[in-house]
Amino acid sequence: MAHVRAGTDLSPLQRSGGGFAMLAVDQREAMRNMFAEHTAEPVTDQDLQDFKVAAARILTPYASAVLVDKQFAFDAVVDQHAVADGCGLIAAADHFESANGELVGRVTIDPQVVPARVKEQGAVALKLLVLWREDEPAGPRVSMVEQFVDLCRNTGLISIIEPVSRGRADRRPSDTEAGVLAAARELGRLGADLYKAEVPLKGQGDQAEIRRRCAEITAAVDSPWVVLSSGVPQDLFPEAVRTAMSEGANGFLAGRAVWASCIGGGRRRAATAGGRGAAPADPGRDRRRTDGGAHMTTAVPPHLPTTADLLGIPVVEW
Amino acid sequence: MLTFVGAATLDALALVDRYPAADERVVASEISYAGGGPAATAAVVAARQGHDVAFVGAVGDDSEGQQIIAGLQAEGVRIDGILVVEAGRSAASVVVVSRESSTRAICNRQPPVVDLAAQPVVMELLAASTWVHVDHIGWAPTRSAIGRLMHSPLVSYDGGHQVAGFSAAGLSLYAPTIEALQIRFGPGEPEELLGQAQQESGGAVVATAGSAGSWALEKTGALTQVPTFSVEVVSTLGAGDVFHGALVAALADDHPLPDAVRRANATAALSCRVLDGRGAIPTLSELNTFLASQPDPSAASSDLT
């Protein structure tokens, strides 16, 4: 017999079979930049909020959970009841600041996200992004994760950490792929309930090497883990999920791979949204803007229902 | 070694002529307390029939947990894979068995949540096993754990409980009820349902249908209907769990699938002679004696292919 501490019940984020098929719409300035590439007009906070709410409404019937940021959309998603029954709600608890010439160059625990309050609003989990750089000391990262885990435990929320490997702060060359594994070794045993990892090698190149690196993450992390989709070409992401899961990952928490291609795709009518029982889009909310003939739909993502198929990636096969 | 992963419970059992109505009290002809849980009861069967058996599952650090562990230990089941969860409450059930309707009603408390796959002792037990049998509680953690092993043991799944999103792909033995297959695949004859299940799993499929016996579809495609045995039934509680334990035990002893199903049918039937699921599980010699007293199996079973 072994005496152990009770594990956290992760079922509010899982499909019944145990897999995680989760949607992320918590991107902030990076999402604004993605929109800005398709228009000369300013992309407003309202544009981002509308997109996130619509994405939640259309996609959460397919997702086991959805991750939303407090800054732009969490309150609106809650107030507008945009999350389908049976889909767990995750609040992003990270505050992003630009630094080192990067949009997200520094991350702290966002004091605006009050765990007890977001729990009252229906959240079952909090997520914290952690930037990992080889030339920055481990101490502050470790202590931030420990503080975050305590915060979640004290409130009865599931803790999700998302270490992301970045280049050195001093801009000298570095192996960010090695950083993906180093971050897992450093932060994967600090008590977080779920670990969100980058797909090794961005899912490209030598599949055997990707598998080997996924197995290393499995060995380094003592909780279930899922992959994120940033950096992985959209068409490769389903295969990347399967590869990671064959080596011990438990699913995905993905944003860009699901909805990135919708941005700038406004030539397709939002009103055609449908398929597989998706809630029909409301044409009245289809605010289209013109930029030299290029259309952008921010309020209603025009082909999200088809990308929802990605959330059908099998996550329970043996 | 055979390892069983999933639920272990402590059950309070009452045998009544009929169920009480709301606010009514009925006299129970028998009340007893016994260990239960699909995987744990299956483990007891395999241990009683001579196998080296380990159970993997979680209990709380409460009195029910102590009784669950003691019950398994008394049967010779290895308990080093049992995780005792601090401040956790063990799974437990209150079961009322009705003679009038030959049915039972169950209220169940779920086992504590713990990541079984994260425990080194669990990984060691799975790696050392020839067969691993899992129930609906053991399915997800076993799947996760086995994905990390260099060499996977043969995996048997008790498909009596529905787990949404479940896929049988890769199972060596998929053992649901006919009813469970109908829920999954829609109405159909047993041979069609088993065929669909085998297309998904690629391994052997055995489906039970209560008193109608069992159907066995071998990996080769050979389908056999195996009749059940007639005994004086007190309660069918746990009979399905006993069937699965006996089936895995017989397969581990290299019995051909139809013969293994016959042995499992006999073991399950004999276990129905008492109220609880474990009290009348036969030992190997009791089983062999019983089978020797029965008609020639070649006349009793029918090869449908």
PDB file of C-alpha atoms in Angstrom, chain A residues 19 28 34 53 63 94 125 251 294:
ATOM      1  CA  GLY A  19      -9.117  12.856 -22.482  1.00  0.00           C
ATOM      2  CA  ARG A  28      -4.571  39.013 -26.029  1.00  0.00           C
ATOM      3  CA  MET A  34      -3.429  38.633 -35.942  1.00  0.00           C
ATOM      4  CA  VAL A  53     -17.620  35.270 -27.179  1.00  0.00           C
ATOM      5  CA  ALA A  63     -14.917  21.129 -26.267  1.00  0.00           C
ATOM      6  CA  ASP A  94      -1.760  35.559 -15.978  1.00  0.00           C
ATOM      7  CA  ALA A 125      -9.771  26.033 -13.139  1.00  0.00           C
ATOM      8  CA  GLY A 251      -5.128  15.688 -24.955  1.00  0.00           C
ATOM      9  CA  ALA A 294     -10.146  42.695 -47.850  1.00  0.00           C
TER      10      ALA A 294
END
